[in-house]
XYZ file of C-alpha atoms in Angstrom:
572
model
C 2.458 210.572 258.460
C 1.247 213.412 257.116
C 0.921 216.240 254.107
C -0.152 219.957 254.662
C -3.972 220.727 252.949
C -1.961 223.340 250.787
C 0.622 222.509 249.228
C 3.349 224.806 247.932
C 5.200 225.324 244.574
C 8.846 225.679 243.992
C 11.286 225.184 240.724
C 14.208 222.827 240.264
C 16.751 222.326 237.515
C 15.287 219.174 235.926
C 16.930 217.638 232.688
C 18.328 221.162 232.458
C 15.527 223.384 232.333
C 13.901 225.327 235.542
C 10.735 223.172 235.955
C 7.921 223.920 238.826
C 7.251 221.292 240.930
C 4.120 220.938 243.768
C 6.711 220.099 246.733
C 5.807 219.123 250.911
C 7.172 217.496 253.342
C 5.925 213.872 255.333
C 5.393 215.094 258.819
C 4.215 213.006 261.671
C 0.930 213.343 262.697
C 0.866 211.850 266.390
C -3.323 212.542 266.547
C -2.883 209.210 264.099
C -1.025 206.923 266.684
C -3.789 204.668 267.941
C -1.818 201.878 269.256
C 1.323 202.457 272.290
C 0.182 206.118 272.721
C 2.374 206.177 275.644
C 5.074 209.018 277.199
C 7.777 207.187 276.108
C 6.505 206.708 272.747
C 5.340 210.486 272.173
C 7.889 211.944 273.505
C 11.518 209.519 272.576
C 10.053 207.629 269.369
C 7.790 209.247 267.459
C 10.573 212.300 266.903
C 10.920 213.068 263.306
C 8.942 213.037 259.807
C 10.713 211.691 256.312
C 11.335 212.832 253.077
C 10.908 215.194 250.748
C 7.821 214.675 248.217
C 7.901 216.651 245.093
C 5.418 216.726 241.650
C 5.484 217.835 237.862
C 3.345 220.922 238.352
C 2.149 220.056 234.632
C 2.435 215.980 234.525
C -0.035 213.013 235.242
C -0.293 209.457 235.082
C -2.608 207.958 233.452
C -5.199 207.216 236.189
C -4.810 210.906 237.044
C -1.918 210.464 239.826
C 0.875 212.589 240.080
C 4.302 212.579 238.277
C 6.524 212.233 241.087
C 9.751 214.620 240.688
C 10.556 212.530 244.088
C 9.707 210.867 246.644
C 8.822 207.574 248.536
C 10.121 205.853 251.597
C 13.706 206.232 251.498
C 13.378 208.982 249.045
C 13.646 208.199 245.536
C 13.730 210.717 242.647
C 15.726 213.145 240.777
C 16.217 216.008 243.738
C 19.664 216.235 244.749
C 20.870 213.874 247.579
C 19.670 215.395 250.553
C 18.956 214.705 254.545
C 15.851 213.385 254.864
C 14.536 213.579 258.590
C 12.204 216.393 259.146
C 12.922 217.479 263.178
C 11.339 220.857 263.056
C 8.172 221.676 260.613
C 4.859 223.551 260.562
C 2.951 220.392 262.526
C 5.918 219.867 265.212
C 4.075 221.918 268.173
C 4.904 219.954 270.788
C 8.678 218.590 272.463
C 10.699 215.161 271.832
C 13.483 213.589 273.639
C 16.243 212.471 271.028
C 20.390 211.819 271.952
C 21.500 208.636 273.188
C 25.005 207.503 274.782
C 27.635 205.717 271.803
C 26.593 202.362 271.153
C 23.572 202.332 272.584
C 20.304 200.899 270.832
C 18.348 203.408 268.480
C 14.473 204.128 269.309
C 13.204 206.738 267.016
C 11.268 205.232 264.579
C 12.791 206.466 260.941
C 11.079 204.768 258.609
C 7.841 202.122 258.929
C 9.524 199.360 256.651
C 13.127 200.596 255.505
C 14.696 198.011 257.819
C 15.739 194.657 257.310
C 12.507 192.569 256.087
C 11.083 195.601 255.442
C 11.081 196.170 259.516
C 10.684 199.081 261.305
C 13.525 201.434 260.549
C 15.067 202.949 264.059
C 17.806 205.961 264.531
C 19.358 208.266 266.973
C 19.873 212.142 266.652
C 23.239 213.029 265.502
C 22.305 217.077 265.000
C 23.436 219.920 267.309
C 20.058 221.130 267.824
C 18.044 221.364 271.063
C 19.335 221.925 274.727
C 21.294 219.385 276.504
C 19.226 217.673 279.115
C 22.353 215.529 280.204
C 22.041 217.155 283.523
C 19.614 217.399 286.509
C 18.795 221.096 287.347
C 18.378 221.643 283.160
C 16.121 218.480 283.097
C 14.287 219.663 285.943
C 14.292 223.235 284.631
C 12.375 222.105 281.401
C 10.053 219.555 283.568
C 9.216 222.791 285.733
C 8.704 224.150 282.335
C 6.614 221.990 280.847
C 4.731 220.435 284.021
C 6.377 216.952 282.987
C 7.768 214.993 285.697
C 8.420 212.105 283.191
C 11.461 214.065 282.324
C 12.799 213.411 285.378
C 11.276 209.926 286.278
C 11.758 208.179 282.434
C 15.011 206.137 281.267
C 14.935 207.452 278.579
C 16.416 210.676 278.832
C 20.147 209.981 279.558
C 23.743 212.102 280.026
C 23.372 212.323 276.356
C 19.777 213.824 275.756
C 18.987 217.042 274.710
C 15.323 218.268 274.333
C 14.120 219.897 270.823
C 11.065 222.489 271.282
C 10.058 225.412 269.486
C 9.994 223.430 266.422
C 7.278 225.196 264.069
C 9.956 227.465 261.728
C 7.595 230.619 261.964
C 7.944 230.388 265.454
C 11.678 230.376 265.631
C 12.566 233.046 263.007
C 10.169 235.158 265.474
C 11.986 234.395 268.452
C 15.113 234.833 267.041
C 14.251 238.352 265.513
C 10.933 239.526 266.997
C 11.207 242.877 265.772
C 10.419 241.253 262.258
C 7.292 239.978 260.916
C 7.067 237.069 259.474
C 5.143 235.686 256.492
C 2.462 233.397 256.817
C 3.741 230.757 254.069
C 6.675 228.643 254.957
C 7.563 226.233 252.353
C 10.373 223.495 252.223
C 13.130 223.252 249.804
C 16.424 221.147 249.606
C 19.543 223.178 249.497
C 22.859 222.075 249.828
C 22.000 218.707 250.611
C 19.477 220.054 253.261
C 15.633 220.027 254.040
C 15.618 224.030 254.978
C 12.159 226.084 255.002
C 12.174 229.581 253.577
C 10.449 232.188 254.978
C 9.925 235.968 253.831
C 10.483 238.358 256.683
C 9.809 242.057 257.355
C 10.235 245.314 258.645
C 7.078 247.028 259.234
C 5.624 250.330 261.038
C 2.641 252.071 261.509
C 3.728 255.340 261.692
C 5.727 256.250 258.339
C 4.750 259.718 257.174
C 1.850 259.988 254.125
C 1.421 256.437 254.320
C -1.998 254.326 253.887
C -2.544 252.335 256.878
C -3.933 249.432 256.584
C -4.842 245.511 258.604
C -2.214 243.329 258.372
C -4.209 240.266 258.991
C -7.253 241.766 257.203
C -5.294 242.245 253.834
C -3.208 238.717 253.679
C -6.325 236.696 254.616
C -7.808 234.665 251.875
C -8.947 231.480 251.368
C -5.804 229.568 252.144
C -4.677 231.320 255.278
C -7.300 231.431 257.726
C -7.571 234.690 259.490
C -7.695 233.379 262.814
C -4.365 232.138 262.415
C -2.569 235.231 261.911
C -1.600 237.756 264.221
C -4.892 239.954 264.750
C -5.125 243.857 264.560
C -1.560 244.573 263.768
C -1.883 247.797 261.783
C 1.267 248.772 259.077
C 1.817 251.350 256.787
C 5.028 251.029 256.364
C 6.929 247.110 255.198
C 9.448 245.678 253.463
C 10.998 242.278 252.487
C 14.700 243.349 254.129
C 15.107 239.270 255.196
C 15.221 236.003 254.034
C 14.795 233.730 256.579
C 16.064 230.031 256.601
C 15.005 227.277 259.261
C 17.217 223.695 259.212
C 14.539 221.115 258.957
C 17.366 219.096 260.842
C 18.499 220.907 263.983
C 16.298 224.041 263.873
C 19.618 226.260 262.731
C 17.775 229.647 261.707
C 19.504 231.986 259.296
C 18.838 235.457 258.511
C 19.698 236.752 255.172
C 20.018 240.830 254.677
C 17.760 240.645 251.618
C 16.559 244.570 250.864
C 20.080 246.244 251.315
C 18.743 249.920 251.477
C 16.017 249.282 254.194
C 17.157 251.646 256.932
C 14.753 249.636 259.226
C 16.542 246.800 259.339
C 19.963 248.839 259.017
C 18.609 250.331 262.611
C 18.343 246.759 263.924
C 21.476 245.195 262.716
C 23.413 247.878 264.878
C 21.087 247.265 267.460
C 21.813 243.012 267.430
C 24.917 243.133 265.400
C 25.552 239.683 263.897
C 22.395 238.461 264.106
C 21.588 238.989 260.042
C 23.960 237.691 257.725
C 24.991 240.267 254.968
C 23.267 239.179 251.543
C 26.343 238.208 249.609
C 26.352 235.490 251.553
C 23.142 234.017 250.052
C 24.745 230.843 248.430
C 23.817 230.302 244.327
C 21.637 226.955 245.048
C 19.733 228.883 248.034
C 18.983 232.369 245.440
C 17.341 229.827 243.287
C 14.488 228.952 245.650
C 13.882 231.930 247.042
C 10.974 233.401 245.293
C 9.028 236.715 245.739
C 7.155 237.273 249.370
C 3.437 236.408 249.118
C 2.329 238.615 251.727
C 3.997 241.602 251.161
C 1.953 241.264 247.272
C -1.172 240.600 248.900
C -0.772 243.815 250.495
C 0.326 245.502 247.911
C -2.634 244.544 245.214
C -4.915 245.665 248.004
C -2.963 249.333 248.078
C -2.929 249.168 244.056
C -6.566 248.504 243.969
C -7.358 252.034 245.590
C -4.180 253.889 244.389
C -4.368 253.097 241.042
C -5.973 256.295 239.688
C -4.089 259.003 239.112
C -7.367 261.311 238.520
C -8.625 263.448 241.501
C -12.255 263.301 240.853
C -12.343 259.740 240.607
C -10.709 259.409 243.641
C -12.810 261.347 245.385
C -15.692 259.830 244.342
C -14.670 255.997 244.546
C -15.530 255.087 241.340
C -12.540 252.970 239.960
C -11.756 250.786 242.917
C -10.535 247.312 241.966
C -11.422 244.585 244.061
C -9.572 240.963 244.380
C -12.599 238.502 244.149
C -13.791 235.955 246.081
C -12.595 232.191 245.765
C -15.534 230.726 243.834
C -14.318 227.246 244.350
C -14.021 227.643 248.020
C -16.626 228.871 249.724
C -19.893 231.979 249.164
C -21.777 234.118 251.057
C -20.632 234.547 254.670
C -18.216 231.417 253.859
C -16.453 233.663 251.085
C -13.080 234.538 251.207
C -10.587 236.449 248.951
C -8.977 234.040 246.144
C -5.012 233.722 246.342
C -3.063 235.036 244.688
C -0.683 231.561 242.450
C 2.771 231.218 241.664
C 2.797 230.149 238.081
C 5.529 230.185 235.270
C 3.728 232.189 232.155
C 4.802 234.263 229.641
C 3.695 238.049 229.363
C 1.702 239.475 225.958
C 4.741 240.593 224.054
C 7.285 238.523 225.746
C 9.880 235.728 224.317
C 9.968 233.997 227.690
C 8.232 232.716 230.379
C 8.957 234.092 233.954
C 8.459 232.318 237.203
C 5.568 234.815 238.308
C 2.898 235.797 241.534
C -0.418 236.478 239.679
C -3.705 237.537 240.871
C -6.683 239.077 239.276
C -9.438 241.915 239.978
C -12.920 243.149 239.802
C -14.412 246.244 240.288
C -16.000 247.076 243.582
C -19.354 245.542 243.420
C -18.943 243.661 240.114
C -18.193 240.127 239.316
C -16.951 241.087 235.616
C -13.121 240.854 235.238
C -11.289 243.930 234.698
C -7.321 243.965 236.010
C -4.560 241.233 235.538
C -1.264 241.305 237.402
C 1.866 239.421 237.440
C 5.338 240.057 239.606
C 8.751 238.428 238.038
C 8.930 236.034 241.164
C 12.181 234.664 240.295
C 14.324 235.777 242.774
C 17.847 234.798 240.049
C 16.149 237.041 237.569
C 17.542 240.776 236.447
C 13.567 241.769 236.778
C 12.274 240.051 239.743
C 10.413 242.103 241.518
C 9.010 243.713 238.516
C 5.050 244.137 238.577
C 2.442 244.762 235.722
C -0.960 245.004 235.268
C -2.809 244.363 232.282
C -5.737 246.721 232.173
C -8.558 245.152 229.966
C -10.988 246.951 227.816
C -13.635 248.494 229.439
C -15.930 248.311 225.912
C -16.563 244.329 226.286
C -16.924 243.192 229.373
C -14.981 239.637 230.501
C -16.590 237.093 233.099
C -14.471 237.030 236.161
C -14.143 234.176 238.287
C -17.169 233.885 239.899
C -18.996 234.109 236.412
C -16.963 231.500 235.151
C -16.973 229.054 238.025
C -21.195 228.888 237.904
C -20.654 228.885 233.972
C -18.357 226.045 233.964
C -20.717 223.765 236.779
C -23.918 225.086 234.523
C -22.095 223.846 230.981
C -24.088 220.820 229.485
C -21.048 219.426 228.367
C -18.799 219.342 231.534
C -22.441 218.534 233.113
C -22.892 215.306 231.013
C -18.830 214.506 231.578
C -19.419 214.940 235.425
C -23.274 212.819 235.857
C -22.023 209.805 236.746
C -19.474 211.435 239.763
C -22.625 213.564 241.015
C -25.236 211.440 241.449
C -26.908 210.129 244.345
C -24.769 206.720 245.347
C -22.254 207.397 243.077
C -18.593 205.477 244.493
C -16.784 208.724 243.465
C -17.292 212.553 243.728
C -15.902 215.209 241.702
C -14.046 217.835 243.374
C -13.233 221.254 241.664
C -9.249 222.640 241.697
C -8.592 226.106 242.005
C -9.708 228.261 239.189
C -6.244 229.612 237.510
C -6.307 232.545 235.198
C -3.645 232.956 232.048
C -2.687 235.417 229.457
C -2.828 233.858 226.200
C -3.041 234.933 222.595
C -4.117 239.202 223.301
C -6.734 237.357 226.251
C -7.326 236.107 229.232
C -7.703 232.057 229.885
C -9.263 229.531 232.615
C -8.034 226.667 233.416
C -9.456 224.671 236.385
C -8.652 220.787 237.214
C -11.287 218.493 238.354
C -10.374 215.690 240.637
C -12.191 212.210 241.328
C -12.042 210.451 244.875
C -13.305 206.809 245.958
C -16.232 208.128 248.488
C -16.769 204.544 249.464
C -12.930 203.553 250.504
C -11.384 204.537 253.393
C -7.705 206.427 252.814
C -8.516 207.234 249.338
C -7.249 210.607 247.772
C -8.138 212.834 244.848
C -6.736 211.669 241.414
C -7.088 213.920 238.421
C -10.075 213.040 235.976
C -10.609 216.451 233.837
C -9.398 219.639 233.320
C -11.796 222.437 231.912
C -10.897 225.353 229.844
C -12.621 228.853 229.333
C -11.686 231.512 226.399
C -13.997 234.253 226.138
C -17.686 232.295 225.482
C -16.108 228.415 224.524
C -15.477 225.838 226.951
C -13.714 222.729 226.763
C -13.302 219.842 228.744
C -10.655 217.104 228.318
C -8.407 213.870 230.034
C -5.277 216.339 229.274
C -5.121 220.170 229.399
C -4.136 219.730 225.428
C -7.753 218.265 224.664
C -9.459 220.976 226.461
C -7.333 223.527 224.453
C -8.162 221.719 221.284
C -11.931 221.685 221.813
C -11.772 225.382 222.717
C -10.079 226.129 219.150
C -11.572 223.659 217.339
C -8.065 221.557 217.134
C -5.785 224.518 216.287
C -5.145 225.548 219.960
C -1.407 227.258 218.446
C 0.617 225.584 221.563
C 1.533 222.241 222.251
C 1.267 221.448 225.914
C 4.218 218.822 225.903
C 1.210 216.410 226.678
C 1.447 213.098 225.586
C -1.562 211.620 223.541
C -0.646 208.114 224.533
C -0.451 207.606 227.988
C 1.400 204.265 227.858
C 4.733 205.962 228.701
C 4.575 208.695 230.895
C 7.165 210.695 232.116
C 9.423 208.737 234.883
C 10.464 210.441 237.890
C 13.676 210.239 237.604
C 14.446 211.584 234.383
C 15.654 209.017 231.635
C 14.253 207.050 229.229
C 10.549 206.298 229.634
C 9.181 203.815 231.370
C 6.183 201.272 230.360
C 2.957 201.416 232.037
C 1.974 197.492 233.421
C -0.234 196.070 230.622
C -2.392 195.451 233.284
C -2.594 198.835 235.008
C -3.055 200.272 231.603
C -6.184 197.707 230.969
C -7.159 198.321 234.491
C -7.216 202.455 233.098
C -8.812 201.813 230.612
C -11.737 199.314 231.682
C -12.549 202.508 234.322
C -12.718 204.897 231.994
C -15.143 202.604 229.921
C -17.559 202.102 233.137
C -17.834 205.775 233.764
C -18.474 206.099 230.352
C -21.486 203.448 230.579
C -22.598 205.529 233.594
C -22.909 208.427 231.834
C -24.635 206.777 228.775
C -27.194 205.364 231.605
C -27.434 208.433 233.097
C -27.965 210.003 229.712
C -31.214 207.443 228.508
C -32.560 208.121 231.634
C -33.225 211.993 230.305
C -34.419 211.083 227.251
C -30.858 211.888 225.218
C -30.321 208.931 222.986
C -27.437 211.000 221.032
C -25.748 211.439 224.025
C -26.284 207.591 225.189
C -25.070 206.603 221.645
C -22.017 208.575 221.753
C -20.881 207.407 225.328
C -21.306 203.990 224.474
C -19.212 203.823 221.577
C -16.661 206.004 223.567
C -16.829 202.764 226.487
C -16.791 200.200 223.663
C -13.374 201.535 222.114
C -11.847 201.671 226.040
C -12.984 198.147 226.026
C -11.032 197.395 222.256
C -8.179 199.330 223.718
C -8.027 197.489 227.290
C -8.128 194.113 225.508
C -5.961 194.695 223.164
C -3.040 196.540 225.777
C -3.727 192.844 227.699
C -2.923 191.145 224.535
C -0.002 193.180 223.607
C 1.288 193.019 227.783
């Protein structure tokens, strides 16, 4: 199995409050199979991925894993009771055979160990998707098709087959409408007790009157969608977010929801395919709640603001206010570099009571690596304001470091330096790896906030846990286990929020909601005994430059992990 490198963010209704939640789906990945690669195997048993996995966007364990919302193998977890079996997803570019007669033996493998004895798991289609393949001039159509004559020659495919293709979701919303575009970030959800992918749609044109043109591909490129997967030199001046598309993760059903209502684009095309979009009444309650505002359609629109935001003709003339998105600092410089993305985060506006579900992003001006522009959209598509942009224009007397100034300030900071020594030295069994680099509105400013991750570099199948997370606020930095230390070190223990963190990790948050649960004695010890050895690292690391104040301190750091571990072993 498999996860996507990017992972996507969407809200549920947890304990009764909206919560965001780091969500993907376990696809197959058949470049994995090592052992029975055969025709029969590709093609008839390794059919479908499992499960729904979804996070606490704001929640760790103790050894820096996530807080699982839900998810394991049968899926576990406080989502509502849903279909597992992924049949059609972003990594499903190729065909499978499903369908069997009644009572015949199942071969897809479900799940690795959900059968009896924690056996292999097997199961037969029961979805309306695909095309039957029952018969021989279809079967031989598709082996034609596909230059397969194993579709004629295997036992496998039967009177009760039926052949699933076109499986990536992007793909069939654009075959289904190809007069739309579509956006270039699926991401899964469970509605209705389904798996269904949402996609943004639109109507576009390059030839609406007074209208910037500008590169599609050029302005939604950034550092997490590669340009050379989008669809090159398509040129628009003209687009709009008229559909909500929805893909079955099941049997591949695509929906098309009438989303902008006043679009005469996609009024044009209706009467053209009547019945092909379904009117947007029809958008059920649980579905409105995922559906979030499109990410494309912003990027392109910060790129027009950045340009059209004076309203002065001289200094449009001569050029001299353009804003500029910035680079990705974390990811990439120089000929690497790539625009940072824009992040879906729930925050709360200067001057607002609440928090709103939001798309944020940040500029420069042209040239400059000082920051200068915030903006935030109302993303919540359930919301009387969604859609509702603003920009908070910061003073031009005192300049702010962007992004890039703040990325090399953080990585040049003694202190997160001396925190990090042991994870970047030479032989060191884990690296540090830096998260993306979010930016906040908080008290009349502007805050960082970027996680640092640890991974095993000596263990095969290891992943990144969280170790630190590192603040910014104008010149202070702070670095801390929990966001809620950083903020205190920043504001010298008077940080004026509480981050609903807890200061003893012993009982985190469960999964499922509920009382909470113990940590193992052991596993806690375990915790803590690690934390103590990096610690010891650092103090090494530290005498070795000739800092015994900094040795000193680490070491009675490691010898109160050490108190701590023995005594959770006595208390366990």
């Amino acid at each position: 199995y498999t996860f996507p490198d990017v992972l996507d963010v969407d809200r549920y209704v947890i304990d009764g409050k909206p919560t965001d939640a780091v969500v993907a789906v376990r696809e197959l990945d058949l470049n994995s199979v090592e052992s029975g690669d055969t025709w029969n195997n590709r093609r008839t048993v390794y059919t479908h991925g499992y499960g729904m996995v979804a996070a606490y966007g704001n929640q760790r364990l103790p050894n820096g894993e996530p807080v699982f919302v839900s998810g394991g193998i049968p899926t576990v977890g406080t989502l509502p009771e849903h279909e597992p079996r992924i049949y059609f997803g972003e990594r499903t570019d190729y065909y499978v055979v499903v369908g069997a007669p009644e009572g015949a033996d199942p071969v897809e493998l479900d799940t690795p160990s959900g059968g009896e004895n924690r056996s292999e798991s097997l199961y037969t289609y029961e979805g309306v998707g695909g095309v039957d393949v029952g018969n021989f001039v279809t079967r031989a159509a598709f082996a034609i098709r596909f230059g397969d004559i194993n579709l004629m020659l295997s036992d496998r495919v039967n009177e009760e087959s039926r052949i699933l293709h076109n499986r990536i979701p992007a793909q069939r919303v654009q075959e289904a409408a190809p007069w739309l575009t579509v956006d270039s970030d699926p991401y899964p959800s469970v509605v209705d007790g389904r798996i269904v992918w949402i996609l943004d749609a639109y109507t576009t044109a390059d030839t609406f009157p007074n209208s910037q043109r500008v590169d599609w591909t050029q302005s939604i490129s950034d550092s997490r969608t590669a340009a050379d997967r989008l669809l090159l030199g398509q040129q628009v001046n003209y687009v709009r977010n008229s559909v909500k598309a929805v893909v079955d993760a099941y049997d591949g059903t695509v929906t098309l929801y009438e989303w902008d209502e006043e679009d005469p684009v996609l009024k044009t095309w209706s009467k053209v395919f009547p019945g092909v979009v379904t009117p947007k009444d029809q958008i059920s309650p649980a579905l409105l709640e995922h559906l979030r505002y499109p990410q494309d359609m912003f990027k392109v629109q910060r790129e027009i603001l950045g340009r059209y935001h004076t309203t002065n003709p001289n200094t449009w003339f001569q050029q001299s206010d353009i804003w500029q998105v910035p680079n990705d600092p974390v990811r990439g410089s120089g000929q690497t570099a790539s625009k940072e993305p824009p992040y879906f985060l729930t925050i709360r506006w200067p001057g607002d009571q609440k928090a709103h579900f939001s798309n944020t992003t940040v500029f420069v001006p042209k040239d400059r690596e000082n920051l200068s522009v915030y903006m935030a959209v109302n993303a919540d598509a359930t919301s009387d304001e969604y859609g509702r942009m603003r920009v908070l224009k910061l003073s031009d007397a005192k300049q702010i470091a962007g992004p890039g100034q703040t990325y090399n300030f953080i990585q040049t900071n003694p202190m997160v330096a001396d925190r990090l020594l042991p994870f970047n030295r030479q032989g060191a069994s884990a690296s540090a790896i830096f998260g993306n680099l979010l930016t906040l509105p908080l008290g009349g400013g502007l805050l960082y906030v970027q996680p640092i991750y640890t991974q095993t570099t000596a263990t095969s199948g290891s992943y990144p846990a969280l170790r630190f997370i590192v603040v910014r606020f104008g010149e202070e930095i702070g670095i801390g286990d929990t966001l809620q230390a950083a903020l205190d070190q920043v504001f010298k223990g008077d940080a004026g929020a509480d981050t609903g963190e807890q200061a003893n990790p012993d009982t985190p948050v469960p999964p499922s909601g509920g009382e909470p649960v113990e940590v193992d004695a052991q596993e806690r010890a375990r915790t803590l005994l690690n934390e103590a050895e990096t610690l010891l690292e650092t103090a090494d690391a530290a005498l070795r430059e000739g800092d015994l104040g900094a040795y000193q301190d680490r070491v009675k750091e490691a010898e109160a992990k050490i108190v701590e571990a023995a005594k959770a072993l006595d208390e366990g």
